[in-house]
PDB file of C-alpha atoms in Angstrom:
ATOM      1  CA  MET O  72     -16.582 -53.256  81.772  1.00  0.00           C
ATOM      2  CA  ILE O  73     -13.403 -55.710  81.480  1.00  0.00           C
ATOM      3  CA  PRO O  74     -10.167 -53.583  79.981  1.00  0.00           C
ATOM      4  CA  ASP O  75      -9.061 -54.622  76.657  1.00  0.00           C
ATOM      5  CA  PRO O  76      -5.376 -56.160  77.404  1.00  0.00           C
ATOM      6  CA  THR O  77      -4.340 -55.171  74.173  1.00  0.00           C
ATOM      7  CA  ILE O  78      -5.084 -51.515  74.237  1.00  0.00           C
ATOM      8  CA  ARG O  79      -1.878 -49.759  75.617  1.00  0.00           C
ATOM      9  CA  PRO O  80      -1.933 -45.978  77.002  1.00  0.00           C
ATOM     10  CA  VAL O  81       0.111 -43.592  74.589  1.00  0.00           C
ATOM     11  CA  SER O  82       2.803 -42.151  76.407  1.00  0.00           C
ATOM     12  CA  GLY O  83       4.566 -39.266  75.591  1.00  0.00           C
ATOM     13  CA  PRO O  84       7.879 -40.420  73.674  1.00  0.00           C
ATOM     14  CA  VAL O  85       5.521 -42.023  71.370  1.00  0.00           C
ATOM     15  CA  VAL O  86       3.830 -38.977  70.694  1.00  0.00           C
ATOM     16  CA  ARG O  87       6.794 -37.561  69.879  1.00  0.00           C
ATOM     17  CA  ALA O  88       8.045 -40.275  67.802  1.00  0.00           C
ATOM     18  CA  ALA O  89       4.854 -40.462  65.710  1.00  0.00           C
ATOM     19  CA  ARG O  90       5.207 -36.422  64.874  1.00  0.00           C
ATOM     20  CA  GLY O  91       8.922 -37.563  63.469  1.00  0.00           C
ATOM     21  CA  VAL O  92       7.244 -39.640  60.605  1.00  0.00           C
ATOM     22  CA  GLN O  93       6.198 -38.016  57.405  1.00  0.00           C
ATOM     23  CA  ALA O  94       2.756 -38.919  56.872  1.00  0.00           C
ATOM     24  CA  ASN O  95       1.712 -39.998  53.294  1.00  0.00           C
ATOM     25  CA  GLY O  96       0.261 -38.408  50.934  1.00  0.00           C
ATOM     26  CA  LEU O  97       1.111 -34.917  49.675  1.00  0.00           C
ATOM     27  CA  SER O  98       2.456 -31.890  51.943  1.00  0.00           C
ATOM     28  CA  ARG O  99       1.402 -28.153  52.029  1.00  0.00           C
ATOM     29  CA  ARG O 100       4.233 -27.303  50.535  1.00  0.00           C
ATOM     30  CA  SER O 101       3.995 -29.957  47.474  1.00  0.00           C
ATOM     31  CA  LEU O 102       0.673 -28.946  46.781  1.00  0.00           C
ATOM     32  CA  LEU O 103       1.558 -25.232  46.518  1.00  0.00           C
ATOM     33  CA  ARG O 104       4.541 -26.222  44.467  1.00  0.00           C
ATOM     34  CA  ARG O 105       2.002 -27.987  42.181  1.00  0.00           C
ATOM     35  CA  ALA O 106      -0.764 -25.875  42.039  1.00  0.00           C
ATOM     36  CA  VAL O 107       1.746 -22.739  40.891  1.00  0.00           C
ATOM     37  CA  GLY O 108       2.801 -24.984  38.194  1.00  0.00           C
ATOM     38  CA  VAL O 109      -0.577 -25.585  37.021  1.00  0.00           C
ATOM     39  CA  GLY O 110      -1.299 -21.571  37.058  1.00  0.00           C
ATOM     40  CA  ILE O 111       1.919 -21.087  34.886  1.00  0.00           C
ATOM     41  CA  GLY O 112       1.033 -24.349  32.345  1.00  0.00           C
ATOM     42  CA  VAL O 113      -2.611 -22.587  31.566  1.00  0.00           C
ATOM     43  CA  TRP O 114      -1.020 -19.558  31.198  1.00  0.00           C
ATOM     44  CA  LEU O 115       1.462 -20.475  28.428  1.00  0.00           C
ATOM     45  CA  LEU O 116      -1.501 -22.632  27.348  1.00  0.00           C
ATOM     46  CA  GLU O 117      -3.438 -19.403  26.859  1.00  0.00           C
ATOM     47  CA  ILE O 118      -0.563 -17.683  25.274  1.00  0.00           C
ATOM     48  CA  THR O 119       0.046 -20.168  22.870  1.00  0.00           C
ATOM     49  CA  SER O 120      -3.501 -20.762  22.037  1.00  0.00           C
ATOM     50  CA  GLY O 121      -3.834 -17.056  21.675  1.00  0.00           C
ATOM     51  CA  SER O 122      -0.642 -16.459  19.147  1.00  0.00           C
ATOM     52  CA  LEU O 123      -1.844 -19.725  16.963  1.00  0.00           C
ATOM     53  CA  ALA O 124      -5.682 -17.891  16.580  1.00  0.00           C
ATOM     54  CA  PHE O 125      -3.825 -14.754  15.531  1.00  0.00           C
ATOM     55  CA  LEU O 126      -1.356 -16.531  12.971  1.00  0.00           C
ATOM     56  CA  TRP O 127      -5.160 -18.531  12.010  1.00  0.00           C
ATOM     57  CA  SER O 128      -6.922 -15.249  11.213  1.00  0.00           C
ATOM     58  CA  ALA O 129      -3.761 -13.692   9.647  1.00  0.00           C
ATOM     59  CA  ALA O 130      -3.598 -16.284   7.300  1.00  0.00           C
ATOM     60  CA  ALA O 131      -7.256 -16.526   6.537  1.00  0.00           C
ATOM     61  CA  ARG O 132      -7.073 -12.866   5.794  1.00  0.00           C
ATOM     62  CA  THR O 133      -4.745 -13.254   3.445  1.00  0.00           C
ATOM     63  CA  THR O 134      -6.452 -16.299   1.350  1.00  0.00           C
ATOM     64  CA  ALA O 135      -9.626 -14.087   1.651  1.00  0.00           C
ATOM     65  CA  ARG O 136      -8.012 -11.638  -0.920  1.00  0.00           C
ATOM     66  CA  VAL O 137      -8.942 -12.795  -4.108  1.00  0.00           C
ATOM     67  CA  ARG O 138      -7.107 -11.389  -7.045  1.00  0.00           C
ATOM     68  CA  VAL O 139      -9.090 -10.473  -9.901  1.00  0.00           C
ATOM     69  CA  GLY O 140      -6.413  -9.056 -12.115  1.00  0.00           C
ATOM     70  CA  THR O 141      -7.061  -5.795 -14.272  1.00  0.00           C
ATOM     71  CA  PHE O 142      -9.786  -4.197 -16.312  1.00  0.00           C
ATOM     72  CA  GLU O 143      -8.417  -5.747 -19.853  1.00  0.00           C
ATOM     73  CA  GLN O 144      -8.008  -9.063 -18.583  1.00  0.00           C
ATOM     74  CA  LEU O 145     -11.582  -8.511 -17.004  1.00  0.00           C
ATOM     75  CA  MET O 146     -12.986  -8.159 -19.940  1.00  0.00           C
ATOM     76  CA  ALA O 147     -11.149 -10.461 -21.963  1.00  0.00           C
ATOM     77  CA  ALA O 148     -12.199 -13.335 -19.864  1.00  0.00           C
ATOM     78  CA  ASN O 149     -15.811 -12.082 -20.516  1.00  0.00           C
ATOM     79  CA  GLY O 150     -15.952 -12.529 -24.394  1.00  0.00           C
ATOM     80  CA  ASP O 151     -18.870 -10.347 -25.807  1.00  0.00           C
ATOM     81  CA  LEU O 152     -19.999  -9.262 -22.686  1.00  0.00           C
ATOM     82  CA  PRO O 153     -20.537  -5.475 -22.406  1.00  0.00           C
ATOM     83  CA  ILE O 154     -18.297  -5.052 -19.772  1.00  0.00           C
ATOM     84  CA  VAL O 155     -16.890  -1.602 -20.554  1.00  0.00           C
ATOM     85  CA  ASP O 156     -20.615  -0.594 -20.598  1.00  0.00           C
ATOM     86  CA  GLY O 157     -21.173  -1.005 -17.063  1.00  0.00           C
ATOM     87  CA  PHE O 158     -22.786  -4.964 -17.553  1.00  0.00           C
ATOM     88  CA  PRO O 159     -21.641  -6.910 -14.561  1.00  0.00           C
ATOM     89  CA  ALA O 160     -18.818 -10.028 -14.678  1.00  0.00           C
ATOM     90  CA  TYR O 161     -19.182 -12.898 -12.481  1.00  0.00           C
ATOM     91  CA  VAL O 162     -15.502 -13.860 -10.738  1.00  0.00           C
ATOM     92  CA  PRO O 163     -16.258 -17.548  -9.412  1.00  0.00           C
ATOM     93  CA  ASP O 164     -12.926 -17.446  -7.188  1.00  0.00           C
ATOM     94  CA  ALA O 165     -14.559 -14.255  -5.478  1.00  0.00           C
ATOM     95  CA  LYS O 166     -18.028 -15.595  -5.368  1.00  0.00           C
ATOM     96  CA  ALA O 167     -18.679 -11.993  -6.594  1.00  0.00           C
ATOM     97  CA  PHE O 168     -19.946  -9.598  -9.389  1.00  0.00           C
ATOM     98  CA  ILE O 169     -17.279  -7.272 -10.603  1.00  0.00           C
ATOM     99  CA  VAL O 170     -19.038  -3.993 -11.841  1.00  0.00           C
ATOM    100  CA  ILE O 171     -17.725  -0.375 -13.183  1.00  0.00           C
ATOM    101  CA  VAL O 172     -19.446   2.076 -11.436  1.00  0.00           C
ATOM    102  CA  ASP O 173     -19.103   4.832 -14.041  1.00  0.00           C
ATOM    103  CA  PRO O 174     -18.180   3.490 -17.530  1.00  0.00           C
ATOM    104  CA  GLY O 175     -17.534   6.989 -18.465  1.00  0.00           C
ATOM    105  CA  ARG O 176     -14.363   6.249 -16.715  1.00  0.00           C
ATOM    106  CA  GLY O 177     -13.201   3.746 -18.836  1.00  0.00           C
ATOM    107  CA  GLY O 178     -11.819   1.382 -16.141  1.00  0.00           C
ATOM    108  CA  TRP O 179     -11.218   1.575 -12.731  1.00  0.00           C
ATOM    109  CA  ALA O 180      -8.309   3.333 -10.617  1.00  0.00           C
ATOM    110  CA  ALA O 181      -5.711   3.147  -7.781  1.00  0.00           C
ATOM    111  CA  GLY O 182      -6.710   3.180  -4.612  1.00  0.00           C
ATOM    112  CA  SER O 183      -8.716   1.212  -1.864  1.00  0.00           C
ATOM    113  CA  ASP O 184     -12.540   1.323  -0.769  1.00  0.00           C
ATOM    114  CA  GLU O 185     -13.084  -0.290   2.845  1.00  0.00           C
ATOM    115  CA  VAL O 186     -16.951  -0.106   2.747  1.00  0.00           C
ATOM    116  CA  GLY O 187     -17.608  -1.405  -0.779  1.00  0.00           C
ATOM    117  CA  ASP O 188     -19.417   1.538  -2.555  1.00  0.00           C
ATOM    118  CA  GLY O 189     -16.594   1.548  -5.045  1.00  0.00           C
ATOM    119  CA  GLY O 190     -17.282   5.132  -6.154  1.00  0.00           C
ATOM    120  CA  THR O 191     -13.313   6.506  -5.722  1.00  0.00           C
ATOM    121  CA  ILE O 192     -11.950   3.108  -7.610  1.00  0.00           C
ATOM    122  CA  ASN O 193     -14.812   3.169  -9.995  1.00  0.00           C
ATOM    123  CA  VAL O 194     -15.420  -0.177  -9.416  1.00  0.00           C
ATOM    124  CA  ARG O 195     -17.892  -2.759  -7.227  1.00  0.00           C
ATOM    125  CA  ALA O 196     -17.846  -5.903  -5.806  1.00  0.00           C
ATOM    126  CA  LEU O 197     -20.973  -7.398  -5.120  1.00  0.00           C
ATOM    127  CA  SER O 198     -21.824 -10.656  -3.027  1.00  0.00           C
ATOM    128  CA  GLN O 199     -22.891 -13.617  -5.237  1.00  0.00           C
ATOM    129  CA  ARG O 200     -25.585 -14.207  -2.691  1.00  0.00           C
ATOM    130  CA  CYS O 201     -29.278 -12.562  -2.651  1.00  0.00           C
ATOM    131  CA  PRO O 202     -30.174 -10.948   0.652  1.00  0.00           C
ATOM    132  CA  HIS O 203     -33.100 -12.509   0.756  1.00  0.00           C
ATOM    133  CA  LEU O 204     -32.591 -16.282   1.160  1.00  0.00           C
ATOM    134  CA  GLY O 205     -28.887 -16.852  -0.566  1.00  0.00           C
ATOM    135  CA  CYS O 206     -30.163 -17.439  -4.488  1.00  0.00           C
ATOM    136  CA  ARG O 207     -27.540 -16.451  -6.900  1.00  0.00           C
ATOM    137  CA  PRO O 208     -29.002 -13.433  -8.909  1.00  0.00           C
ATOM    138  CA  ASN O 209     -28.092 -13.380 -12.815  1.00  0.00           C
ATOM    139  CA  PRO O 210     -27.305 -10.425 -14.470  1.00  0.00           C
ATOM    140  CA  CYS O 211     -29.954  -9.550 -17.712  1.00  0.00           C
ATOM    141  CA  ILE O 212     -28.326  -8.330 -20.610  1.00  0.00           C
ATOM    142  CA  GLU O 213     -31.437  -7.102 -21.716  1.00  0.00           C
ATOM    143  CA  ASP O 214     -32.306  -4.615 -18.903  1.00  0.00           C
ATOM    144  CA  PHE O 215     -28.648  -4.260 -17.502  1.00  0.00           C
ATOM    145  CA  TRP O 216     -30.348  -5.766 -14.103  1.00  0.00           C
ATOM    146  CA  PHE O 217     -29.595  -8.491 -11.370  1.00  0.00           C
ATOM    147  CA  HIS O 218     -33.051 -10.967 -11.219  1.00  0.00           C
ATOM    148  CA  CYS O 219     -32.937 -13.428  -8.315  1.00  0.00           C
ATOM    149  CA  PRO O 220     -34.717 -16.662 -10.114  1.00  0.00           C
ATOM    150  CA  CYS O 221     -35.628 -17.655  -6.858  1.00  0.00           C
ATOM    151  CA  HIS O 222     -37.900 -15.369  -5.484  1.00  0.00           C
ATOM    152  CA  GLN O 223     -37.956 -12.611  -8.358  1.00  0.00           C
ATOM    153  CA  SER O 224     -36.069  -9.915  -6.094  1.00  0.00           C
ATOM    154  CA  ARG O 225     -34.406  -7.449  -8.570  1.00  0.00           C
ATOM    155  CA  TYR O 226     -31.637  -5.218  -8.352  1.00  0.00           C
ATOM    156  CA  ASP O 227     -29.892  -2.623 -10.679  1.00  0.00           C
ATOM    157  CA  ARG O 228     -26.381  -3.164 -11.977  1.00  0.00           C
ATOM    158  CA  LEU O 229     -25.079  -1.870  -9.127  1.00  0.00           C
ATOM    159  CA  GLY O 230     -26.871  -4.138  -6.834  1.00  0.00           C
ATOM    160  CA  ILE O 231     -29.285  -1.614  -5.475  1.00  0.00           C
ATOM    161  CA  LYS O 232     -32.557  -3.064  -4.522  1.00  0.00           C
ATOM    162  CA  ALA O 233     -35.701  -1.956  -6.207  1.00  0.00           C
ATOM    163  CA  ALA O 234     -38.475  -0.979  -3.832  1.00  0.00           C
ATOM    164  CA  GLY O 235     -41.892  -2.679  -4.124  1.00  0.00           C
ATOM    165  CA  GLU O 236     -43.725  -5.816  -3.906  1.00  0.00           C
ATOM    166  CA  ARG O 237     -43.506  -6.304  -7.794  1.00  0.00           C
ATOM    167  CA  TYR O 238     -39.363  -6.394  -6.989  1.00  0.00           C
ATOM    168  CA  GLY O 239     -39.150  -9.415  -5.028  1.00  0.00           C
ATOM    169  CA  PRO O 240     -39.191  -9.608  -0.994  1.00  0.00           C
ATOM    170  CA  ALA O 241     -35.293  -8.826  -1.030  1.00  0.00           C
ATOM    171  CA  ASP O 242     -35.059  -5.889   2.085  1.00  0.00           C
ATOM    172  CA  ARG O 243     -32.161  -4.589   1.018  1.00  0.00           C
ATOM    173  CA  GLY O 244     -29.547  -4.313  -1.904  1.00  0.00           C
ATOM    174  CA  MET O 245     -26.726  -6.999  -2.319  1.00  0.00           C
ATOM    175  CA  ASP O 246     -24.206  -6.941  -0.269  1.00  0.00           C
ATOM    176  CA  ARG O 247     -20.817  -5.535  -1.379  1.00  0.00           C
ATOM    177  CA  TYR O 248     -16.908  -6.306  -0.744  1.00  0.00           C
ATOM    178  CA  ALA O 249     -14.202  -4.769   0.080  1.00  0.00           C
ATOM    179  CA  THR O 250     -11.674  -4.015  -2.606  1.00  0.00           C
ATOM    180  CA  GLU O 251      -7.926  -2.599  -3.786  1.00  0.00           C
ATOM    181  CA  VAL O 252      -6.592  -1.794  -7.232  1.00  0.00           C
ATOM    182  CA  ASP O 253      -2.908  -1.714  -6.814  1.00  0.00           C
ATOM    183  CA  ALA O 254      -0.567   0.751  -8.819  1.00  0.00           C
ATOM    184  CA  SER O 255      -0.330  -1.688 -12.005  1.00  0.00           C
ATOM    185  CA  GLY O 256      -3.852  -1.960 -12.059  1.00  0.00           C
ATOM    186  CA  VAL O 257      -4.981  -5.371 -10.725  1.00  0.00           C
ATOM    187  CA  LEU O 258      -7.715  -5.429  -8.720  1.00  0.00           C
ATOM    188  CA  TYR O 259      -8.125  -7.364  -5.411  1.00  0.00           C
ATOM    189  CA  VAL O 260     -11.648  -8.703  -3.464  1.00  0.00           C
ATOM    190  CA  ASP O 261     -11.680  -8.744  -0.019  1.00  0.00           C
ATOM    191  CA  THR O 262     -14.179 -11.592   0.897  1.00  0.00           C
ATOM    192  CA  SER O 263     -13.656 -11.690   4.290  1.00  0.00           C
ATOM    193  CA  ARG O 264     -15.306  -7.734   4.676  1.00  0.00           C
ATOM    194  CA  LEU O 265     -18.553  -7.673   3.764  1.00  0.00           C
ATOM    195  CA  VAL O 266     -20.655  -4.551   3.734  1.00  0.00           C
ATOM    196  CA  LEU O 267     -24.427  -5.065   4.191  1.00  0.00           C
ATOM    197  CA  GLY O 268     -26.458  -3.786   0.961  1.00  0.00           C
ATOM    198  CA  PRO O 269     -28.575  -0.391   1.410  1.00  0.00           C
ATOM    199  CA  LEU O 270     -31.888  -0.104   1.189  1.00  0.00           C
ATOM    200  CA  PRO O 271     -34.185  -0.572  -1.658  1.00  0.00           C
ATOM    201  CA  VAL O 272     -34.916   2.528  -3.677  1.00  0.00           C
ATOM    202  CA  ALA O 273     -38.238   3.388  -5.743  1.00  0.00           C
ATOM    203  CA  LEU O 274     -37.820   2.815  -9.101  1.00  0.00           C
ATOM    204  CA  GLY O 275     -37.194   6.642 -10.410  1.00  0.00           C
ATOM    205  CA  GLN O 276     -35.747   7.973  -7.408  1.00  0.00           C
ATOM    206  CA  PRO O 277     -32.086   9.176  -7.405  1.00  0.00           C
ATOM    207  CA  GLY O 278     -29.855   6.125  -6.076  1.00  0.00           C
ATOM    208  CA  LEU O 279     -31.352   3.352  -8.497  1.00  0.00           C
ATOM    209  CA  ILE O 280     -30.418   2.771 -12.304  1.00  0.00           C
ATOM    210  CA  SER O 281     -33.857   2.239 -14.427  1.00  0.00           C
ATOM    211  CA  PRO O 282     -33.505  -0.764 -16.541  1.00  0.00           C
ATOM    212  CA  LEU O 283     -32.393  -0.430 -20.253  1.00  0.00           C
ATOM    213  CA  VAL O 284     -36.196  -1.943 -21.074  1.00  0.00           C
ATOM    214  CA  GLN O 285     -39.221  -2.492 -19.366  1.00  0.00           C
ATOM    215  CA  ASN O 286     -39.725  -6.606 -18.037  1.00  0.00           C
ATOM    216  CA  GLY O 287     -36.068  -7.527 -19.548  1.00  0.00           C
ATOM    217  CA  CYS O 288     -35.156 -11.394 -18.928  1.00  0.00           C
ATOM    218  CA  ILE O 289     -39.284 -12.373 -17.801  1.00  0.00           C
TER     219      ILE O 289
END
């Protein structure tokens, strides 16, 4: 083989000189610094996102608290409907029906109800959505029951589903919202806190209010 005259052997001084020249690209120290910087940036981003999520949740919770008003204001807004006798009143802002639990008490009392039962403050807020497929049941003035126009599920005035095929396909009572009545008698409905309705109750059994008349509004 004929030697290539352009190839020169590498001597010790040449190697030492090459070592002293800084290579192009990132050094280990620069790479480490960048990695630490990226990690801190991600950490700060997570903290910011968490704070914004908390503030958004708090704002959403505030807007979900719907002011209904006093018992007297609710009656005045519903004209001749027998609200004082326990007939449900519809409140569009809350998308809920407001109903007195015990008409004999004459109104609602100050306090809060986290589970939506309404026994202690004497008022219940029922979701407007039928548990079956989401249609809006309508309260019937003839029998004081709710009648769903879509698939004929029926509930008493407190939202308890009547058991049996003849009373429709819904598998539970109307869902409820948490409520609060302040010291001045103003009712608030928290639409962000929904409690599922109870299981159906057979007609004539405790827990279901019988209709005032049979086959009302049919």
